[in-house]
Coordinates of C-alpha atoms in Angstrom, one line a residue:
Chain Z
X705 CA -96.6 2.2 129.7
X706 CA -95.7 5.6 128.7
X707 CA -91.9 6.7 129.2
X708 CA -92.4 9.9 131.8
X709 CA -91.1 13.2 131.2
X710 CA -88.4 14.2 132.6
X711 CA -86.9 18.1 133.0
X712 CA -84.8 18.6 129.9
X713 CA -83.4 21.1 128.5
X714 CA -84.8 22.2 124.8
X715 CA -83.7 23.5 121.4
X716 CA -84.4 27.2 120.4
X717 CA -84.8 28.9 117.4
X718 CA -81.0 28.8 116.5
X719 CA -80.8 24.7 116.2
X720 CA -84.0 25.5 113.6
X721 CA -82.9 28.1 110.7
X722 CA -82.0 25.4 108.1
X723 CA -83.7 24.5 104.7
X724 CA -84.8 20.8 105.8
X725 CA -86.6 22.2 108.8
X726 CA -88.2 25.1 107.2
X727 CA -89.6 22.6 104.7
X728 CA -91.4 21.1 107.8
X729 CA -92.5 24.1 109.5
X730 CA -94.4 25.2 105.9
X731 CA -95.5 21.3 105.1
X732 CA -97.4 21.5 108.9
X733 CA -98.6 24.7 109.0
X734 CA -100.0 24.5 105.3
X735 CA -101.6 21.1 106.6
X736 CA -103.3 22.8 109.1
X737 CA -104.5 25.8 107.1
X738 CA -105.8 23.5 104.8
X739 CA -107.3 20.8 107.8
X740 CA -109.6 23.6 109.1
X741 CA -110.1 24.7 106.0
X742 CA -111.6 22.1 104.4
X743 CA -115.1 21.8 106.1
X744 CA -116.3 25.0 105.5
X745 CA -114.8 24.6 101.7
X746 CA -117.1 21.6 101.7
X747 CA -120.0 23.9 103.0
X748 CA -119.8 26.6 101.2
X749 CA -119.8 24.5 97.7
X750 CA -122.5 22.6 99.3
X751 CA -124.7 26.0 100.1
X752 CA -123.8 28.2 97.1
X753 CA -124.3 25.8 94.6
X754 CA -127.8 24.2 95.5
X755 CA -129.4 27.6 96.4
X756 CA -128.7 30.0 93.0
X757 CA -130.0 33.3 94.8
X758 CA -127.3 32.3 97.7
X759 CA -124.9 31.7 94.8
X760 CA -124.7 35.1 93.6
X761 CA -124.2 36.6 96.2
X762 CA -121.4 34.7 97.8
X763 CA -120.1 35.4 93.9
X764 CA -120.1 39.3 94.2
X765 CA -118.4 38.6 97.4
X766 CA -115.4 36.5 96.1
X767 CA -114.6 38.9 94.0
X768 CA -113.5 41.4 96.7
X769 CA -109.5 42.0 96.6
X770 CA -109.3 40.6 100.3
X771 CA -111.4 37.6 99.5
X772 CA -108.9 36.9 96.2
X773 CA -105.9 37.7 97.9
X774 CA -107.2 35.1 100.8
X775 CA -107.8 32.0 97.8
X776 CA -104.4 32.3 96.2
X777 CA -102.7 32.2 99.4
X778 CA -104.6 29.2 99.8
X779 CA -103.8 28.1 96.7
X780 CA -100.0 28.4 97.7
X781 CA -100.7 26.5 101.1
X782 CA -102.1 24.0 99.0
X783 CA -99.2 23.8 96.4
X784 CA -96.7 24.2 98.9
X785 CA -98.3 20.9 100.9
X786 CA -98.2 19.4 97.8
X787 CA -94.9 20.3 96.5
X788 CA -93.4 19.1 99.7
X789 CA -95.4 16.4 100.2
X790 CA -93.7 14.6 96.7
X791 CA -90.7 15.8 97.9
X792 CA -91.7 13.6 101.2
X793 CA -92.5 10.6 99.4
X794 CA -89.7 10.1 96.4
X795 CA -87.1 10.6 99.6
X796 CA -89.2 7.8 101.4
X797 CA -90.1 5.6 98.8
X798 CA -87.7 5.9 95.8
X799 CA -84.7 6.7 97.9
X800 CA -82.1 9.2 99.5
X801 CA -79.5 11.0 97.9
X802 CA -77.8 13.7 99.8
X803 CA -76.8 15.8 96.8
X804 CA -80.5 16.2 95.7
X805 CA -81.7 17.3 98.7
X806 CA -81.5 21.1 98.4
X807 CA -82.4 21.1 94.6
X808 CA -85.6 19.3 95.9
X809 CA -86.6 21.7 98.1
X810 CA -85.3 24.5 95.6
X811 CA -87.6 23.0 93.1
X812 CA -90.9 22.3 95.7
X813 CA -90.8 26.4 96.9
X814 CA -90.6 26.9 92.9
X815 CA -93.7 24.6 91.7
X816 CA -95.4 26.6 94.7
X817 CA -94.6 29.8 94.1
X818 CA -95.7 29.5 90.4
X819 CA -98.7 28.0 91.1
X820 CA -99.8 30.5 93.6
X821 CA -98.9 33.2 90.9
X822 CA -100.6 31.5 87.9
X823 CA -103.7 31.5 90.1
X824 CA -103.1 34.7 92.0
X825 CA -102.2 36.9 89.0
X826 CA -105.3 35.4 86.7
X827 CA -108.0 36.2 88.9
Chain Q
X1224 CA -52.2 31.4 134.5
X1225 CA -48.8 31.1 133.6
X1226 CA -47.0 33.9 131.9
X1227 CA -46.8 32.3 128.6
X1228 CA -50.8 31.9 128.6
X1229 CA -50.9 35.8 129.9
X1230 CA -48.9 37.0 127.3
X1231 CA -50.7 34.9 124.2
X1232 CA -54.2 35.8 125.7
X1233 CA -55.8 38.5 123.0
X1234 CA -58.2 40.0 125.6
X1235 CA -61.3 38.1 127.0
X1236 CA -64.1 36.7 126.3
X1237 CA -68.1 36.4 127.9
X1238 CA -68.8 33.0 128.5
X1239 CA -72.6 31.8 129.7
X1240 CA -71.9 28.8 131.1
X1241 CA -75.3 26.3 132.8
X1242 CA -74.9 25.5 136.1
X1243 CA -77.0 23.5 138.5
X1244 CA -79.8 20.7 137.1
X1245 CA -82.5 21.5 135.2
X1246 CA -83.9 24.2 137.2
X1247 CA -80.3 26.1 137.0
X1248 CA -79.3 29.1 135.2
X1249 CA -76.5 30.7 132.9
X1250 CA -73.5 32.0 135.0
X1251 CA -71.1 34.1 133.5
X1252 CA -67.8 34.0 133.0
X1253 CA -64.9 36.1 131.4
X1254 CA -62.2 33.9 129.8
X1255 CA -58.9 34.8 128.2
X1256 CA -59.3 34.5 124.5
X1257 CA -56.5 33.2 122.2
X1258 CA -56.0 31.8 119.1
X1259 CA -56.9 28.6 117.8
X1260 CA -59.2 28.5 121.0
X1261 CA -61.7 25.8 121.1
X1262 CA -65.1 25.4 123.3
X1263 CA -63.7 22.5 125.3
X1264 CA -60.5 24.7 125.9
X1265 CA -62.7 27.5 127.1
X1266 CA -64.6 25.2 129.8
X1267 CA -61.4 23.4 130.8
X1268 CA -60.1 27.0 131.5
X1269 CA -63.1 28.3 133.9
X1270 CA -63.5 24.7 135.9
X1271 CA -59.2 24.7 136.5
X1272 CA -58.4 28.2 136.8
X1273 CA -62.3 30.1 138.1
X1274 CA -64.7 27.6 139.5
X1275 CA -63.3 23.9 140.3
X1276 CA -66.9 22.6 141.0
X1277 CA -67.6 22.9 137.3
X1278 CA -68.7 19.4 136.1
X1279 CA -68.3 18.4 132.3
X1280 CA -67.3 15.7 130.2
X1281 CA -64.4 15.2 128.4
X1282 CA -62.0 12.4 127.1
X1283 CA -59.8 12.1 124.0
X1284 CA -60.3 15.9 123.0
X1285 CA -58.8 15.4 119.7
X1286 CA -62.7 14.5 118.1
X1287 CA -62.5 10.4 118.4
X1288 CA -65.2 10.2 121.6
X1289 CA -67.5 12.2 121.3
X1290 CA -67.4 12.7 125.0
X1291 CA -67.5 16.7 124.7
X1292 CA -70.6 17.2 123.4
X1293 CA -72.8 19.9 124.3
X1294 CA -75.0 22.7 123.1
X1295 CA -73.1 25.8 122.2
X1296 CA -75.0 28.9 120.7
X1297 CA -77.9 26.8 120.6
X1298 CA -76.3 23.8 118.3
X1299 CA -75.3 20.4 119.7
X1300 CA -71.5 20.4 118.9
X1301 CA -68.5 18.3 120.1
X1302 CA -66.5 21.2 121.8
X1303 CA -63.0 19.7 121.4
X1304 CA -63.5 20.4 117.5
X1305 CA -65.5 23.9 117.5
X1306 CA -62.9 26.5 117.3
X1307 CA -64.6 29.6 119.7
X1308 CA -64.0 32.0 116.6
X1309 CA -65.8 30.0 114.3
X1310 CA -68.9 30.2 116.6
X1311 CA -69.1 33.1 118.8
X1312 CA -72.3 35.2 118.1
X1313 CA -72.5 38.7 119.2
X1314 CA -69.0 38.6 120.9
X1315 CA -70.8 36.1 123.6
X1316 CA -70.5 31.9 123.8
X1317 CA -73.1 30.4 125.5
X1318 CA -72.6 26.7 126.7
X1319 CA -75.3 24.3 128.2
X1320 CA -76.0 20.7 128.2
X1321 CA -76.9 18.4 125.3
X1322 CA -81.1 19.2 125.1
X1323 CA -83.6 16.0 125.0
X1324 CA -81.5 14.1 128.2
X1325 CA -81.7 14.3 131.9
X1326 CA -79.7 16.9 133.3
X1327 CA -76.9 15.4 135.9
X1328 CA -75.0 18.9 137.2
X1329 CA -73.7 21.7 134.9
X1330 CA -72.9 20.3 131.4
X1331 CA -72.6 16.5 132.4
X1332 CA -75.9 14.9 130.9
X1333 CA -77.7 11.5 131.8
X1334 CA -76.6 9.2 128.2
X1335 CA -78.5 6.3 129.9
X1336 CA -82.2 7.0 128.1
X1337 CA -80.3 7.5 124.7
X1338 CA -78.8 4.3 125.2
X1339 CA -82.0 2.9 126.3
X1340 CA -83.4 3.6 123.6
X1341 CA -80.5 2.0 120.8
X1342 CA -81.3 -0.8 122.9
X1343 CA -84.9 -1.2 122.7
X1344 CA -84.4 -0.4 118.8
X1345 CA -82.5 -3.8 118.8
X1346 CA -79.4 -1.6 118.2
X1347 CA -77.5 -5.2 118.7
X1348 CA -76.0 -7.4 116.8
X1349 CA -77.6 -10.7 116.8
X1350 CA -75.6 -13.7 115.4
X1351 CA -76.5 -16.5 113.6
X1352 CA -73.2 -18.3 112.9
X1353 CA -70.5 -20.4 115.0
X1354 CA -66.9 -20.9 115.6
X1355 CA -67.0 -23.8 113.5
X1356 CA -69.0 -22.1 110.5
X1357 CA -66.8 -20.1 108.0
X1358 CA -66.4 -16.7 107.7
X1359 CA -69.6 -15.2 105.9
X1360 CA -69.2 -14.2 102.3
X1361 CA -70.1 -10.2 102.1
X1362 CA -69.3 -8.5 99.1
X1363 CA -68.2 -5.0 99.9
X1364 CA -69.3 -3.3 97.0
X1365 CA -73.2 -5.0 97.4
X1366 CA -75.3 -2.3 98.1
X1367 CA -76.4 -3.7 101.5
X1368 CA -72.8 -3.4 102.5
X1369 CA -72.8 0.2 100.7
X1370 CA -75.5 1.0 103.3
X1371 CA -73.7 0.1 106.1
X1372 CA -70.7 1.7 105.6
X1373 CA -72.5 5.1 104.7
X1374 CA -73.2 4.9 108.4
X1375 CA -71.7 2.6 110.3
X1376 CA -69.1 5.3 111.7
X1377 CA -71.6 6.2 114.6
X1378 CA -69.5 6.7 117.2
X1379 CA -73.2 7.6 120.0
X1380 CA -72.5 11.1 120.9
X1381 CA -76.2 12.0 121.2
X1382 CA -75.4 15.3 119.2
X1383 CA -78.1 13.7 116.9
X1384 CA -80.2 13.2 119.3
X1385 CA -80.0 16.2 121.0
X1386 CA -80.5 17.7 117.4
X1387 CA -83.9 16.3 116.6
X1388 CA -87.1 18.1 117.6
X1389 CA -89.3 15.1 117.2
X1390 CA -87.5 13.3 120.2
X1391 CA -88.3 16.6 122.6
X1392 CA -92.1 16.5 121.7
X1393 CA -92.2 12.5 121.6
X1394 CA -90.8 11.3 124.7
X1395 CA -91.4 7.6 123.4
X1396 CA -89.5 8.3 120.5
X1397 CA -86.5 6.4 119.5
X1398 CA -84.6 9.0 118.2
X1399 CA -82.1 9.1 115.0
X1400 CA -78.9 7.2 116.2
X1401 CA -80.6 4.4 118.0
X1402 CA -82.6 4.2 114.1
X1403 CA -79.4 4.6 112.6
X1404 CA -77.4 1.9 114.1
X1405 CA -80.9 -0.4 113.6
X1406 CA -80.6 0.6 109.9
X1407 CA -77.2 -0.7 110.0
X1408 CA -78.2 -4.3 111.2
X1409 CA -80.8 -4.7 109.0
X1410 CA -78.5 -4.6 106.0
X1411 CA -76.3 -7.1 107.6
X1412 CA -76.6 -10.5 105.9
X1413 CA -75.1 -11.6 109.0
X1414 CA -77.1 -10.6 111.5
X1415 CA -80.3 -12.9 112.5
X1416 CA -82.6 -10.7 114.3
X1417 CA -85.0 -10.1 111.1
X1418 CA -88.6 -9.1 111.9
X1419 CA -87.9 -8.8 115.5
X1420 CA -86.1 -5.6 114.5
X1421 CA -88.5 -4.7 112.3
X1422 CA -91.1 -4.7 114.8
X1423 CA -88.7 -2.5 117.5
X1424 CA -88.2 -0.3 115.2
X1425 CA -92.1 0.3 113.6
X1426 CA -93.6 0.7 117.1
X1427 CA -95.8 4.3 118.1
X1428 CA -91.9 5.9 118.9
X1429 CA -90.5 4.1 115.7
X1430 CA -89.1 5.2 112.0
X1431 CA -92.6 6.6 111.3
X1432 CA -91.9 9.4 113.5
X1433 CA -89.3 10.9 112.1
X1434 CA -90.3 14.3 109.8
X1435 CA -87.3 14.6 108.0
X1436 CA -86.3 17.5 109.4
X1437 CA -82.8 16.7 108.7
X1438 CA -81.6 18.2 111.9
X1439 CA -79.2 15.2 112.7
X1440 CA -77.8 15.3 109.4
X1441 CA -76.7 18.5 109.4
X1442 CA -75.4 18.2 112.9
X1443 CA -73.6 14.7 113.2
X1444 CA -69.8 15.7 113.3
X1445 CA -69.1 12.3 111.5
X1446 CA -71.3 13.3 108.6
X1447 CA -73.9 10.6 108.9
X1448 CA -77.6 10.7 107.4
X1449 CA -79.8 8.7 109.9
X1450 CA -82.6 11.2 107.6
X1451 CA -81.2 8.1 105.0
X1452 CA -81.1 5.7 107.3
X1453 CA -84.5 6.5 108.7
X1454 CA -86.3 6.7 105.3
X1455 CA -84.7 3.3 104.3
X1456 CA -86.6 1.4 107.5
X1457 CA -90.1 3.3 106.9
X1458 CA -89.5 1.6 103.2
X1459 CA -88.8 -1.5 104.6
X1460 CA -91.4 -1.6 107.1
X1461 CA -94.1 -0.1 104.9
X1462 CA -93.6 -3.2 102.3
X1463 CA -93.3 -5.5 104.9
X1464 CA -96.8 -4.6 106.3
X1465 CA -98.2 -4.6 102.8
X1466 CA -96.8 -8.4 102.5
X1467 CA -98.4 -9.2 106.0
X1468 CA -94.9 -10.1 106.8
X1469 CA -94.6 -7.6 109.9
Chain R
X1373 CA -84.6 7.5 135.2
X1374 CA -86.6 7.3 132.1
X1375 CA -86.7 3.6 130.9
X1376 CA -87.6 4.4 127.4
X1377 CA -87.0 -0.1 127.4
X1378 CA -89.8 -0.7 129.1
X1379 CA -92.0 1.7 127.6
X1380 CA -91.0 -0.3 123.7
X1381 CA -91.1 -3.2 125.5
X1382 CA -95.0 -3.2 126.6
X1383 CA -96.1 -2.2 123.7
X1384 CA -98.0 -5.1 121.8
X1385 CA -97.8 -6.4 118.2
X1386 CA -100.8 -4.8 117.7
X1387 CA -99.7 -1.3 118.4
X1388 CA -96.9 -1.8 115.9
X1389 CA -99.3 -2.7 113.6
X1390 CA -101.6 -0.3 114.1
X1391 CA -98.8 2.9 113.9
X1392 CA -97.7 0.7 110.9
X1393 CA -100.8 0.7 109.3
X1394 CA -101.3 4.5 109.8
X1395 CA -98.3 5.4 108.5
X1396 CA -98.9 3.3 105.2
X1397 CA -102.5 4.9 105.7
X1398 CA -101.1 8.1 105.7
X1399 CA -98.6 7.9 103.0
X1400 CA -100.8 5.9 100.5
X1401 CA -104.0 8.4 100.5
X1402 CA -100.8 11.1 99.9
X1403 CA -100.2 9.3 97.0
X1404 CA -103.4 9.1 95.1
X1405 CA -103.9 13.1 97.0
X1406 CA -101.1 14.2 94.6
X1407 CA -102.2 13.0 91.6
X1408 CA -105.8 14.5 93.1
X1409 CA -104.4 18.0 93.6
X1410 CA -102.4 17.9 90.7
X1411 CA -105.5 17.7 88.7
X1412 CA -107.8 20.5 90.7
X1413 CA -104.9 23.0 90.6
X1414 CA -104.8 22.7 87.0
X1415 CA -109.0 23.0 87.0
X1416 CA -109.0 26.1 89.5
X1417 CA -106.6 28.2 87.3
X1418 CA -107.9 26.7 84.2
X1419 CA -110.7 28.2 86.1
X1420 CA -109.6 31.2 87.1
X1421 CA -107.9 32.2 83.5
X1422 CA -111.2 31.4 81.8
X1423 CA -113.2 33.6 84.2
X1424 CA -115.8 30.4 84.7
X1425 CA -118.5 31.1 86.3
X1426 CA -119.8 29.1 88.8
X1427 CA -122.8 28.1 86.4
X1428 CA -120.2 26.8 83.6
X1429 CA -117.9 25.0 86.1
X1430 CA -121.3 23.5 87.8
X1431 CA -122.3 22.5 84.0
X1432 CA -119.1 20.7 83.4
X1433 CA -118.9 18.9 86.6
X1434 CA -122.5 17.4 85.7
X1435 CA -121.2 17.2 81.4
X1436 CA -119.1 13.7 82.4
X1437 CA -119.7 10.8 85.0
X1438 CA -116.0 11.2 85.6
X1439 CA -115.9 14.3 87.1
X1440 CA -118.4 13.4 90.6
X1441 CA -116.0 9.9 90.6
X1442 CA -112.5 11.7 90.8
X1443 CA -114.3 14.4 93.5
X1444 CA -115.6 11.3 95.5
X1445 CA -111.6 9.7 95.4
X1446 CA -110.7 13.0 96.4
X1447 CA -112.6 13.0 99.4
X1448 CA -112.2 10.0 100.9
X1449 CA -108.3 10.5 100.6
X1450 CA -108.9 13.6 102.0
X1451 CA -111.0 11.7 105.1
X1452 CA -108.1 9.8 105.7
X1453 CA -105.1 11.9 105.0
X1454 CA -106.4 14.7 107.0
X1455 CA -107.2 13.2 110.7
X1456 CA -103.9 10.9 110.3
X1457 CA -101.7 14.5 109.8
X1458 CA -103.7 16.3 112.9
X1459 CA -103.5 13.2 115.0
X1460 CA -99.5 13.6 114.7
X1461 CA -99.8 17.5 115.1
X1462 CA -101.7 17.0 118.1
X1463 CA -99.5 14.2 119.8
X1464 CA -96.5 16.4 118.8
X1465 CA -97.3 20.1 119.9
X1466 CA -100.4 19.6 122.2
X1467 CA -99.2 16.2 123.9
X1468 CA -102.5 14.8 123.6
X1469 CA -102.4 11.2 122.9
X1470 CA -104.4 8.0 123.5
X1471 CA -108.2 6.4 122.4
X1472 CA -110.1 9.2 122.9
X1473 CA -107.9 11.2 120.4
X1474 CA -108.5 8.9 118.3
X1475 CA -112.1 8.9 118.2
X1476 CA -112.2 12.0 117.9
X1477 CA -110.3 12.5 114.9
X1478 CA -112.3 9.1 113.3
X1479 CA -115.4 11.2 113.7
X1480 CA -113.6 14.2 112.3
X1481 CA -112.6 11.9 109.2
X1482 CA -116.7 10.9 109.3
X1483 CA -117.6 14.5 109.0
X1484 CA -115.0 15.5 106.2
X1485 CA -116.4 12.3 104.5
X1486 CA -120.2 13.1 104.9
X1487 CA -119.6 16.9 104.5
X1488 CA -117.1 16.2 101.1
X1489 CA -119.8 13.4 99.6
X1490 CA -122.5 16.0 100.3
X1491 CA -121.1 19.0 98.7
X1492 CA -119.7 16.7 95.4
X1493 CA -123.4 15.2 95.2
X1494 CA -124.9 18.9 95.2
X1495 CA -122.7 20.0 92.5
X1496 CA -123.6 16.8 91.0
X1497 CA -127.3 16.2 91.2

């Protein structure tokens, strides 16, 4: 039996501008950038890679600034889903300690950041 | 007004205030503003000196109960202990009932689904001694007992609740304090109810829910971490699944 | 009056186990992920700082047997890491819950699995 819903009042914006729930909002929305994604990821390596002529051309086209500029931001989705991920699973599974809290999410952003750079700025 | 509360008023203030259920709306009020003012002062003001059909909740007003809490610019508070100058935004204070909970009248919520809910959590303590047994043995500085008292001091004023996201888009949800308190019996040597608590607490609404948003922590006016509390039973429930103990 | 008692109450030993076992699910293909991404980070911008082309990284990925088996962990983690998350976004933010949400995001774990094997076997081959 499900509990029913019943007309409640809900939170806005202002219960939400704090660093443990912006770490959420970026951890989902970089899993769902990622989630849809994926497939066509999985298609294109598929496509581009057993078809050589195909593969040259989707080459010349990944080398357009748009088309970089699209990869490292997926790049820092990735990194940051990552990042945050950890950060999910030492507070989970190794323990909680208030004080490290913010220094984990300091250090997460960080390891993202300079990932999507690294990639971003090399290509 | 008397003409001592006349003469220490420093001009006035706009108040929102909800009225009516949850199909209501904001009415607005100007109230005297002085110093040292807090929230619950300000409602106490409109419902004895503007509009007597006001209905809130109060009771000790010196921050023991937890009675007084309600949503003020948007953050669950206890009003007896937010000072009006330390939260007015844009020269305006906007009241309304505690979010997540069925709406009574005005600022007076429904508590019964929070408590529910601490309930169906096996939020109880369940013995397993007598009378004629000694007193149990429990070492304060173990850290089982640590655990507990890090959070024992919940006091239920749903701020917690009213704080967590998760619990408005789960319904089925058990929410942070009703977790919390489960947490604390868990770590009681004393307490018998063992994987029957587990089980309350690991259902489709349970620990596994929770996103570590850290909401409740950051709003519980006793300074509680059911975010610690809550990743201690997903720990707990994890490895008792991977033992088949669950 | 919600009865939020009731609604725990009905709910079988099974269905614990079950969101149990998702959860661990979940959290355990997040595990072996990170260690997964860790590594194809470092690849992409090894990648990416070498200016590889794609026929260099294709030759590498076929130089070593290990290469096609950390892809194939990769994706299976992926199959199941992937579904569990939407599963939770979609209960949470479009309030759509039950079996036939699940089935659908089992088959969208099949296709990331069939899709992911594919592509890792044509790099392969």
């Amino acid at each position: 039996m499900q509990a029913r819903a019943l007309p409640i009042r809900r939170n806005d914006v202002r219960a939400r501008g704090h660093a443990g729930y912006v770490a959420f909002v970026v951890h989902r929305v970089s899993g769902i950038v990622l989630a849809l994604f994926l497939p066509a990821h999985f298609f294109v390596l598929s496509r581009a890679l057993s078809a050589p002529a195909a593969l040259d051309g989707f080459l010349e086209w990944t080398r357009e600034p748009a088309v970089k500029f699209a990869e490292t931001l997926l790049v820092l989705a990735l990194a940051a889903h990552l990042a945050g991920g950890v950060r999910l699973l030492f507070v989970e599974f190794v323990g909680w300690r208030a004080e490290w809290q913010k220094t984990a999410l300091a250090i997460a952003a960080g390891v993202a950041v300079a990932c999507a750079l690294l990639f971003g700025l090399s290509a | 007004m008397t003409e001592r509360e006349r003469a220490g008023a420093r001009g006035t203030l706009p108040v929102r205030i909800w009225r009516g259920g949850a199909d209501g709306a904001f009415q607005q009020f100007d109230v005297p503003r002085r110093a040292s003012q807090t929230v619950l002062d300000v409602v106490v003001h409109v419902q004895r000196h503007v509009d007597p059909s006001l209905a809130y909740r109060y009771a000790c007003r010196v921050g023991m109960c937890g009675s007084c809490a309600m949503t003020v610019n948007g953050k669950a508070r206890w009003t007896c202990r937010t000072h009006v100058d330390a939260v007015v935004a844009g020269g305006m204070l906007e009241i309304a009932p505690l979010s997540h909970l069925p709406i009574v009248r005005d600022l007076v919520v429904d508590m019964a689904p929070f408590f529910d809910k601490w309930a169906a959590a096996k939020g109880q303590f369940t013995p397993t001694a007598t009378r004629r047994d000694p007193f149990a043995k429990v070492a304060p500085a173990s850290p089982a007992r640590r655990a507990i008292d890090a959070t024992i001091e919940c006091i239920g004023c749903g701020v917690c609740y009213a704080s967590c996201d998760v619990v408005g888009w789960k319904p089925d949800y058990l929410g942070p304090a009703a977790l919390n308190r489960a947490w604390t019996l868990v770590n009681d040597v004393r307490d018998g109810a063992g994987v029957t608590r587990l089980r309350a607490i690991a259902t489709d609404g349970g620990c596994q829910c929770c996103h570590t948003q850290q909401s409740c922590t950051r709003s519980c006016p006793k300074h509680l971490s059911p975010t610690a509390s809550i990743a201690g039973l997903k720990r707990l429930v994890a490895h008792a699944a991977m033992k088949g103990t669950l | 009056m919600i009865d939020a008692t009731l609604a725990v109450r009905d709910e079988s030993l099974r269905a614990v186990r079950y969101a149990v076992w998702r959860f661990v699910l979940q959290r355990g293909s997040a595990a072996v992920l990170a260690l997964c991404v860790v590594v194809h980070l470092a690849t992409m911008i090894y990648a990416v700082r070498h200016a590889l082309t794609a026929g260099a990284i294709v030759a590498r990925m076929q130089a070593s047997v290990a290469w096609p088996a950390f892809y194939t962990l990769f994706v299976v983690a992926v199959a199941i890491h992937a579904p569990l998350g939407l599963r939770t976004i979609v209960d949470e933010w479009l309030g759509l819950r039950g079996p036939v949400v699940d089935v659908l995001l089992a088959c969208a774990a099949l296709v990331l699995l069939g899709g992911g094997l594919y592509a890792v076997a044509s790099l392969t081959a």
